[in-house]
Amino acid sequence: MPKYGGFFCYYQKDEELFSIPRPLLLSPETSELPKKINLTSLQGWNPLMMCMIYEYCRGEASHWKPYFDILPEEFCTPMFWNSEELQELKGTGIIDKIGRDEAESIFKEKLWPLISANLDQFSVEDKDEASFLKIFHRMGSLIMAYAFHDTLPDKDEDEVMDEDGEDEEEEEEEKVNVSMVPMADMLNHRTGFNNARLFHEKDCLRMVAIKPIKAGQQIYNTYGDLCNADLLRKYGFVDVPNPHNIVEISGDVVVEKFRAGNEEGKEEIVEWLLEQDALE
C-alpha cells in the first residue's frame, strides 16, 4: 500500500481506480435494438431511452440484467413529488424546469408510436401504454442521474481525452454518445471534494485518482459546477455550502423592467440582453 504525506493511501494521484471496457456501456452503440428498429428519427436522449426500455424488457436475456437489478426503482427528485411537497419549492425556478408534462408528451408523440408498432420486440406481459409510460419515467430518471456524455475520438491513436472530449493541444472531430456507464455511475458528488475523474479512451473508460485518496476516504467524481436547483432537479439532493449556487430571475421579468412600460422595442431589448449575457 503506497504511503503519502504520513497517511497510508489506497491510491496515489494519477493511479487508475478502475476501467470499463466499451462493450459494457449501455448505449445505442451496444444495444441490439437499433438493428431491429430504426431509431434515426429520434434525437437527444431518446435513442438511449428506447434502448434502455428494450433491454429492461428483455429481462434475463439482456446483457445488462445484473446492472438494472442494482439501479434504483424509486427516486426523490421533484419529478416524483406530490403537490404539497412541490409547494416547498414555491418562489424558486425549479418548478418550471421539472418538465413532467413535456416528458410525457415526448413519450406519447415520439416513443410510443415506435414501441406500439414493434410490440413483439418488447418482452413484457403488460404491453399497454400506461405500463410503458411507467418504465419510461424510471429510465428517464436513470438517464438524468446516471448517464454520461461519452466522447468517442475519431482517431487511430489511443489518446486520453479530457472530460469534455477535447484534447488539451487541439480540438478534434468527435462523436458524442449519451451512455450508461456501469460502476462509474456509482460515485457520489460533493462540491470541492472530487478526487477522481473519468477519462475517455478508444477501448475503455478509465476512472483515475486526481489526488491521493486515503484509506477510508470516499471517492467522489464531479457532476459539474451545478447550483442547488440543478442538483435537486437532476439528482435529488443539494450541496451545503455550494459556491456555485445562483438565483435565477425570469427572463420576462428582466425584459419588462428594461421596457419600463414601453410596448415597442421588445425584440431589440431581448437581443441586447442576450448580447450582454443577461439572458439565457
PDB file of N, CA and C in Angstrom, residues 102-174:
ATOM      1  N   GLU A 102     -43.961  17.751 -20.259  1.00  0.00           N
ATOM      2  CA  GLU A 102     -43.205  17.762 -21.510  1.00  0.00           C
ATOM      3  C   GLU A 102     -42.618  16.386 -21.800  1.00  0.00           C
ATOM      4  N   ALA A 103     -42.109  15.725 -20.744  1.00  0.00           N
ATOM      5  CA  ALA A 103     -41.531  14.391 -20.925  1.00  0.00           C
ATOM      6  C   ALA A 103     -42.589  13.404 -21.401  1.00  0.00           C
ATOM      7  N   GLU A 104     -43.770  13.468 -20.804  1.00  0.00           N
ATOM      8  CA  GLU A 104     -44.824  12.545 -21.205  1.00  0.00           C
ATOM      9  C   GLU A 104     -45.312  12.831 -22.620  1.00  0.00           C
ATOM     10  N   SER A 105     -45.266  14.101 -23.035  1.00  0.00           N
ATOM     11  CA  SER A 105     -45.628  14.429 -24.416  1.00  0.00           C
ATOM     12  C   SER A 105     -44.645  13.816 -25.402  1.00  0.00           C
ATOM     13  N   ILE A 106     -43.354  13.852 -25.049  1.00  0.00           N
ATOM     14  CA  ILE A 106     -42.332  13.238 -25.907  1.00  0.00           C
ATOM     15  C   ILE A 106     -42.577  11.735 -26.012  1.00  0.00           C
ATOM     16  N   PHE A 107     -42.899  11.119 -24.878  1.00  0.00           N
ATOM     17  CA  PHE A 107     -43.170   9.674 -24.900  1.00  0.00           C
ATOM     18  C   PHE A 107     -44.328   9.356 -25.842  1.00  0.00           C
ATOM     19  N   LYS A 108     -45.420  10.097 -25.710  1.00  0.00           N
ATOM     20  CA  LYS A 108     -46.629   9.811 -26.491  1.00  0.00           C
ATOM     21  C   LYS A 108     -46.457  10.127 -27.972  1.00  0.00           C
ATOM     22  N   GLU A 109     -45.670  11.182 -28.259  1.00  0.00           N
ATOM     23  CA  GLU A 109     -45.535  11.610 -29.649  1.00  0.00           C
ATOM     24  C   GLU A 109     -44.382  10.942 -30.388  1.00  0.00           C
ATOM     25  N   LYS A 110     -43.308  10.587 -29.666  1.00  0.00           N
ATOM     26  CA  LYS A 110     -42.108  10.059 -30.320  1.00  0.00           C
ATOM     27  C   LYS A 110     -41.862   8.577 -30.050  1.00  0.00           C
ATOM     28  N   LEU A 111     -41.940   8.181 -28.774  1.00  0.00           N
ATOM     29  CA  LEU A 111     -41.536   6.824 -28.417  1.00  0.00           C
ATOM     30  C   LEU A 111     -42.669   5.805 -28.523  1.00  0.00           C
ATOM     31  N   TRP A 112     -43.849   6.152 -28.013  1.00  0.00           N
ATOM     32  CA  TRP A 112     -44.941   5.184 -28.042  1.00  0.00           C
ATOM     33  C   TRP A 112     -45.305   4.734 -29.451  1.00  0.00           C
ATOM     34  N   PRO A 113     -45.334   5.616 -30.461  1.00  0.00           N
ATOM     35  CA  PRO A 113     -45.604   5.118 -31.818  1.00  0.00           C
ATOM     36  C   PRO A 113     -44.602   4.058 -32.267  1.00  0.00           C
ATOM     37  N   LEU A 114     -43.324   4.217 -31.937  1.00  0.00           N
ATOM     38  CA  LEU A 114     -42.319   3.213 -32.300  1.00  0.00           C
ATOM     39  C   LEU A 114     -42.517   1.926 -31.510  1.00  0.00           C
ATOM     40  N   ILE A 115     -42.770   2.077 -30.209  1.00  0.00           N
ATOM     41  CA  ILE A 115     -42.954   0.892 -29.372  1.00  0.00           C
ATOM     42  C   ILE A 115     -44.198   0.121 -29.790  1.00  0.00           C
ATOM     43  N   SER A 116     -45.321   0.832 -29.938  1.00  0.00           N
ATOM     44  CA  SER A 116     -46.582   0.155 -30.253  1.00  0.00           C
ATOM     45  C   SER A 116     -46.551  -0.520 -31.622  1.00  0.00           C
ATOM     46  N   ALA A 117     -45.731   0.012 -32.533  1.00  0.00           N
ATOM     47  CA  ALA A 117     -45.612  -0.597 -33.855  1.00  0.00           C
ATOM     48  C   ALA A 117     -44.677  -1.807 -33.852  1.00  0.00           C
ATOM     49  N   ASN A 118     -43.954  -2.007 -32.733  1.00  0.00           N
ATOM     50  CA  ASN A 118     -42.989  -3.114 -32.649  1.00  0.00           C
ATOM     51  C   ASN A 118     -43.114  -3.835 -31.313  1.00  0.00           C
ATOM     52  N   LEU A 119     -44.334  -4.052 -30.854  1.00  0.00           N
ATOM     53  CA  LEU A 119     -44.550  -4.646 -29.533  1.00  0.00           C
ATOM     54  C   LEU A 119     -43.931  -6.037 -29.403  1.00  0.00           C
ATOM     55  N   ASP A 120     -43.782  -6.742 -30.519  1.00  0.00           N
ATOM     56  CA  ASP A 120     -43.196  -8.079 -30.466  1.00  0.00           C
ATOM     57  C   ASP A 120     -41.739  -8.060 -30.032  1.00  0.00           C
ATOM     58  N   GLN A 121     -41.099  -6.892 -30.089  1.00  0.00           N
ATOM     59  CA  GLN A 121     -39.698  -6.770 -29.688  1.00  0.00           C
ATOM     60  C   GLN A 121     -39.537  -6.542 -28.180  1.00  0.00           C
ATOM     61  N   PHE A 122     -40.640  -6.275 -27.476  1.00  0.00           N
ATOM     62  CA  PHE A 122     -40.565  -5.926 -26.064  1.00  0.00           C
ATOM     63  C   PHE A 122     -41.208  -7.033 -25.230  1.00  0.00           C
ATOM     64  N   SER A 123     -40.359  -7.770 -24.522  1.00  0.00           N
ATOM     65  CA  SER A 123     -40.776  -8.986 -23.823  1.00  0.00           C
ATOM     66  C   SER A 123     -41.346  -8.675 -22.439  1.00  0.00           C
ATOM     67  N   VAL A 124     -42.529  -8.095 -22.404  1.00  0.00           N
ATOM     68  CA  VAL A 124     -43.219  -7.844 -21.140  1.00  0.00           C
ATOM     69  C   VAL A 124     -44.670  -8.295 -21.278  1.00  0.00           C
ATOM     70  N   GLU A 125     -45.278  -8.644 -20.133  1.00  0.00           N
ATOM     71  CA  GLU A 125     -46.660  -9.100 -20.169  1.00  0.00           C
ATOM     72  C   GLU A 125     -47.614  -7.951 -20.466  1.00  0.00           C
ATOM     73  N   ASP A 126     -47.469  -6.856 -19.739  1.00  0.00           N
ATOM     74  CA  ASP A 126     -48.351  -5.704 -19.912  1.00  0.00           C
ATOM     75  C   ASP A 126     -47.803  -4.794 -20.999  1.00  0.00           C
ATOM     76  N   LYS A 127     -48.438  -4.813 -22.154  1.00  0.00           N
ATOM     77  CA  LYS A 127     -47.928  -4.053 -23.292  1.00  0.00           C
ATOM     78  C   LYS A 127     -48.807  -2.854 -23.624  1.00  0.00           C
ATOM     79  N   ASP A 128     -49.488  -2.331 -22.598  1.00  0.00           N
ATOM     80  CA  ASP A 128     -50.317  -1.154 -22.810  1.00  0.00           C
ATOM     81  C   ASP A 128     -49.486   0.110 -22.615  1.00  0.00           C
ATOM     82  N   GLU A 129     -50.011   1.217 -23.040  1.00  0.00           N
ATOM     83  CA  GLU A 129     -49.286   2.481 -22.990  1.00  0.00           C
ATOM     84  C   GLU A 129     -48.932   2.880 -21.565  1.00  0.00           C
ATOM     85  N   ALA A 130     -49.847   2.692 -20.621  1.00  0.00           N
ATOM     86  CA  ALA A 130     -49.605   3.093 -19.235  1.00  0.00           C
ATOM     87  C   ALA A 130     -48.429   2.335 -18.634  1.00  0.00           C
ATOM     88  N   SER A 131     -48.297   1.054 -18.953  1.00  0.00           N
ATOM     89  CA  SER A 131     -47.191   0.254 -18.416  1.00  0.00           C
ATOM     90  C   SER A 131     -45.854   0.729 -18.967  1.00  0.00           C
ATOM     91  N   PHE A 132     -45.817   1.022 -20.256  1.00  0.00           N
ATOM     92  CA  PHE A 132     -44.572   1.511 -20.847  1.00  0.00           C
ATOM     93  C   PHE A 132     -44.248   2.926 -20.361  1.00  0.00           C
ATOM     94  N   LEU A 133     -45.261   3.724 -20.074  1.00  0.00           N
ATOM     95  CA  LEU A 133     -45.017   5.070 -19.551  1.00  0.00           C
ATOM     96  C   LEU A 133     -44.334   4.992 -18.191  1.00  0.00           C
ATOM     97  N   LYS A 134     -44.735   4.042 -17.371  1.00  0.00           N
ATOM     98  CA  LYS A 134     -44.100   3.858 -16.069  1.00  0.00           C
ATOM     99  C   LYS A 134     -42.629   3.486 -16.232  1.00  0.00           C
ATOM    100  N   ILE A 135     -42.353   2.580 -17.168  1.00  0.00           N
ATOM    101  CA  ILE A 135     -40.958   2.204 -17.449  1.00  0.00           C
ATOM    102  C   ILE A 135     -40.189   3.415 -17.980  1.00  0.00           C
ATOM    103  N   PHE A 136     -40.838   4.186 -18.834  1.00  0.00           N
ATOM    104  CA  PHE A 136     -40.236   5.386 -19.410  1.00  0.00           C
ATOM    105  C   PHE A 136     -39.782   6.351 -18.316  1.00  0.00           C
ATOM    106  N   HIS A 137     -40.620   6.573 -17.313  1.00  0.00           N
ATOM    107  CA  HIS A 137     -40.262   7.504 -16.244  1.00  0.00           C
ATOM    108  C   HIS A 137     -39.058   7.000 -15.448  1.00  0.00           C
ATOM    109  N   ARG A 138     -39.001   5.698 -15.216  1.00  0.00           N
ATOM    110  CA  ARG A 138     -37.834   5.175 -14.497  1.00  0.00           C
ATOM    111  C   ARG A 138     -36.570   5.325 -15.336  1.00  0.00           C
ATOM    112  N   MET A 139     -36.636   4.951 -16.614  1.00  0.00           N
ATOM    113  CA  MET A 139     -35.452   5.045 -17.462  1.00  0.00           C
ATOM    114  C   MET A 139     -35.015   6.502 -17.636  1.00  0.00           C
ATOM    115  N   GLY A 140     -35.973   7.406 -17.761  1.00  0.00           N
ATOM    116  CA  GLY A 140     -35.626   8.810 -17.898  1.00  0.00           C
ATOM    117  C   GLY A 140     -34.914   9.352 -16.674  1.00  0.00           C
ATOM    118  N   SER A 141     -35.387   8.942 -15.492  1.00  0.00           N
ATOM    119  CA  SER A 141     -34.742   9.379 -14.259  1.00  0.00           C
ATOM    120  C   SER A 141     -33.345   8.788 -14.138  1.00  0.00           C
ATOM    121  N   LEU A 142     -33.176   7.559 -14.578  1.00  0.00           N
ATOM    122  CA  LEU A 142     -31.842   6.942 -14.553  1.00  0.00           C
ATOM    123  C   LEU A 142     -30.884   7.661 -15.496  1.00  0.00           C
ATOM    124  N   ILE A 143     -31.364   8.012 -16.679  1.00  0.00           N
ATOM    125  CA  ILE A 143     -30.512   8.729 -17.621  1.00  0.00           C
ATOM    126  C   ILE A 143     -30.105  10.078 -17.054  1.00  0.00           C
ATOM    127  N   MET A 144     -31.075  10.808 -16.483  1.00  0.00           N
ATOM    128  CA  MET A 144     -30.773  12.129 -15.945  1.00  0.00           C
ATOM    129  C   MET A 144     -29.732  12.062 -14.839  1.00  0.00           C
ATOM    130  N   ALA A 145     -29.839  11.057 -13.970  1.00  0.00           N
ATOM    131  CA  ALA A 145     -28.968  10.989 -12.807  1.00  0.00           C
ATOM    132  C   ALA A 145     -27.682  10.202 -13.034  1.00  0.00           C
ATOM    133  N   TYR A 146     -27.676   9.289 -14.012  1.00  0.00           N
ATOM    134  CA  TYR A 146     -26.561   8.357 -14.119  1.00  0.00           C
ATOM    135  C   TYR A 146     -25.811   8.381 -15.456  1.00  0.00           C
ATOM    136  N   ALA A 147     -26.425   8.919 -16.506  1.00  0.00           N
ATOM    137  CA  ALA A 147     -25.795   8.826 -17.829  1.00  0.00           C
ATOM    138  C   ALA A 147     -24.588   9.750 -17.950  1.00  0.00           C
ATOM    139  N   PHE A 148     -23.689   9.394 -18.836  1.00  0.00           N
ATOM    140  CA  PHE A 148     -22.503  10.185 -19.155  1.00  0.00           C
ATOM    141  C   PHE A 148     -22.542  10.575 -20.630  1.00  0.00           C
ATOM    142  N   HIS A 149     -22.023  11.755 -20.938  1.00  0.00           N
ATOM    143  CA  HIS A 149     -21.761  12.105 -22.322  1.00  0.00           C
ATOM    144  C   HIS A 149     -20.407  11.499 -22.679  1.00  0.00           C
ATOM    145  N   ASP A 150     -20.445  10.380 -23.334  1.00  0.00           N
ATOM    146  CA  ASP A 150     -19.224   9.661 -23.690  1.00  0.00           C
ATOM    147  C   ASP A 150     -18.682  10.202 -24.999  1.00  0.00           C
ATOM    148  N   THR A 151     -17.439  10.613 -24.993  1.00  0.00           N
ATOM    149  CA  THR A 151     -16.830  11.169 -26.204  1.00  0.00           C
ATOM    150  C   THR A 151     -15.979  10.112 -26.872  1.00  0.00           C
ATOM    151  N   LEU A 152     -16.244   9.907 -28.145  1.00  0.00           N
ATOM    152  CA  LEU A 152     -15.530   8.895 -28.918  1.00  0.00           C
ATOM    153  C   LEU A 152     -14.612   9.580 -29.914  1.00  0.00           C
ATOM    154  N   PRO A 153     -13.310   9.654 -29.644  1.00  0.00           N
ATOM    155  CA  PRO A 153     -12.410  10.357 -30.555  1.00  0.00           C
ATOM    156  C   PRO A 153     -12.313   9.653 -31.900  1.00  0.00           C
ATOM    157  N   ASP A 154     -12.402  10.427 -32.972  1.00  0.00           N
ATOM    158  CA  ASP A 154     -12.231   9.883 -34.315  1.00  0.00           C
ATOM    159  C   ASP A 154     -10.753   9.889 -34.667  1.00  0.00           C
ATOM    160  N   LYS A 155     -10.005   9.044 -33.969  1.00  0.00           N
ATOM    161  CA  LYS A 155      -8.558   8.974 -34.170  1.00  0.00           C
ATOM    162  C   LYS A 155      -8.122   7.520 -34.177  1.00  0.00           C
ATOM    163  N   ASP A 156      -6.998   7.271 -34.803  1.00  0.00           N
ATOM    164  CA  ASP A 156      -6.409   5.947 -34.748  1.00  0.00           C
ATOM    165  C   ASP A 156      -5.648   5.761 -33.446  1.00  0.00           C
ATOM    166  N   GLU A 157      -5.079   6.856 -32.930  1.00  0.00           N
ATOM    167  CA  GLU A 157      -4.308   6.771 -31.704  1.00  0.00           C
ATOM    168  C   GLU A 157      -5.231   6.538 -30.521  1.00  0.00           C
ATOM    169  N   ASP A 158      -4.762   5.742 -29.569  1.00  0.00           N
ATOM    170  CA  ASP A 158      -5.493   5.526 -28.330  1.00  0.00           C
ATOM    171  C   ASP A 158      -5.109   6.649 -27.388  1.00  0.00           C
ATOM    172  N   GLU A 159      -5.786   7.788 -27.537  1.00  0.00           N
ATOM    173  CA  GLU A 159      -5.364   9.014 -26.875  1.00  0.00           C
ATOM    174  C   GLU A 159      -6.329   9.391 -25.767  1.00  0.00           C
ATOM    175  N   VAL A 160      -5.783   9.779 -24.609  1.00  0.00           N
ATOM    176  CA  VAL A 160      -6.610  10.185 -23.491  1.00  0.00           C
ATOM    177  C   VAL A 160      -7.216  11.545 -23.777  1.00  0.00           C
ATOM    178  N   MET A 161      -8.546  11.647 -23.560  1.00  0.00           N
ATOM    179  CA  MET A 161      -9.237  12.896 -23.779  1.00  0.00           C
ATOM    180  C   MET A 161      -9.647  13.466 -22.436  1.00  0.00           C
ATOM    181  N   ASP A 162      -9.871  14.761 -22.394  1.00  0.00           N
ATOM    182  CA  ASP A 162     -10.345  15.346 -21.149  1.00  0.00           C
ATOM    183  C   ASP A 162     -11.835  15.119 -21.002  1.00  0.00           C
ATOM    184  N   GLU A 163     -12.410  15.581 -19.894  1.00  0.00           N
ATOM    185  CA  GLU A 163     -13.786  15.251 -19.548  1.00  0.00           C
ATOM    186  C   GLU A 163     -14.785  15.772 -20.563  1.00  0.00           C
ATOM    187  N   ASP A 164     -14.440  16.842 -21.266  1.00  0.00           N
ATOM    188  CA  ASP A 164     -15.338  17.401 -22.266  1.00  0.00           C
ATOM    189  C   ASP A 164     -15.054  16.860 -23.652  1.00  0.00           C
ATOM    190  N   GLY A 165     -14.104  15.906 -23.744  1.00  0.00           N
ATOM    191  CA  GLY A 165     -13.822  15.297 -25.029  1.00  0.00           C
ATOM    192  C   GLY A 165     -12.912  16.113 -25.906  1.00  0.00           C
ATOM    193  N   GLU A 166     -12.139  17.045 -25.337  1.00  0.00           N
ATOM    194  CA  GLU A 166     -11.265  17.890 -26.135  1.00  0.00           C
ATOM    195  C   GLU A 166      -9.813  17.643 -25.742  1.00  0.00           C
ATOM    196  N   ASP A 167      -8.978  17.424 -26.727  1.00  0.00           N
ATOM    197  CA  ASP A 167      -7.555  17.317 -26.488  1.00  0.00           C
ATOM    198  C   ASP A 167      -7.063  18.660 -25.981  1.00  0.00           C
ATOM    199  N   GLU A 168      -6.111  18.647 -25.046  1.00  0.00           N
ATOM    200  CA  GLU A 168      -5.615  19.894 -24.485  1.00  0.00           C
ATOM    201  C   GLU A 168      -4.837  20.704 -25.514  1.00  0.00           C
ATOM    202  N   GLU A 169      -4.308  20.058 -26.539  1.00  0.00           N
ATOM    203  CA  GLU A 169      -3.499  20.772 -27.518  1.00  0.00           C
ATOM    204  C   GLU A 169      -4.308  21.216 -28.725  1.00  0.00           C
ATOM    205  N   GLU A 170      -5.261  20.417 -29.183  1.00  0.00           N
ATOM    206  CA  GLU A 170      -6.069  20.807 -30.331  1.00  0.00           C
ATOM    207  C   GLU A 170      -7.382  20.060 -30.321  1.00  0.00           C
ATOM    208  N   GLU A 171      -8.421  20.709 -30.820  1.00  0.00           N
ATOM    209  CA  GLU A 171      -9.725  20.086 -30.900  1.00  0.00           C
ATOM    210  C   GLU A 171      -9.762  19.118 -32.079  1.00  0.00           C
ATOM    211  N   GLU A 172     -10.501  18.026 -31.889  1.00  0.00           N
ATOM    212  CA  GLU A 172     -10.617  17.023 -32.943  1.00  0.00           C
ATOM    213  C   GLU A 172     -12.091  16.740 -33.202  1.00  0.00           C
ATOM    214  N   GLU A 173     -12.349  16.232 -34.404  1.00  0.00           N
ATOM    215  CA  GLU A 173     -13.693  15.769 -34.704  1.00  0.00           C
ATOM    216  C   GLU A 173     -14.003  14.597 -33.778  1.00  0.00           C
ATOM    217  N   GLU A 174     -15.190  14.590 -33.192  1.00  0.00           N
ATOM    218  CA  GLU A 174     -15.520  13.529 -32.273  1.00  0.00           C
ATOM    219  C   GLU A 174     -17.011  13.222 -32.336  1.00  0.00           C
TER     220      GLU A 174
END
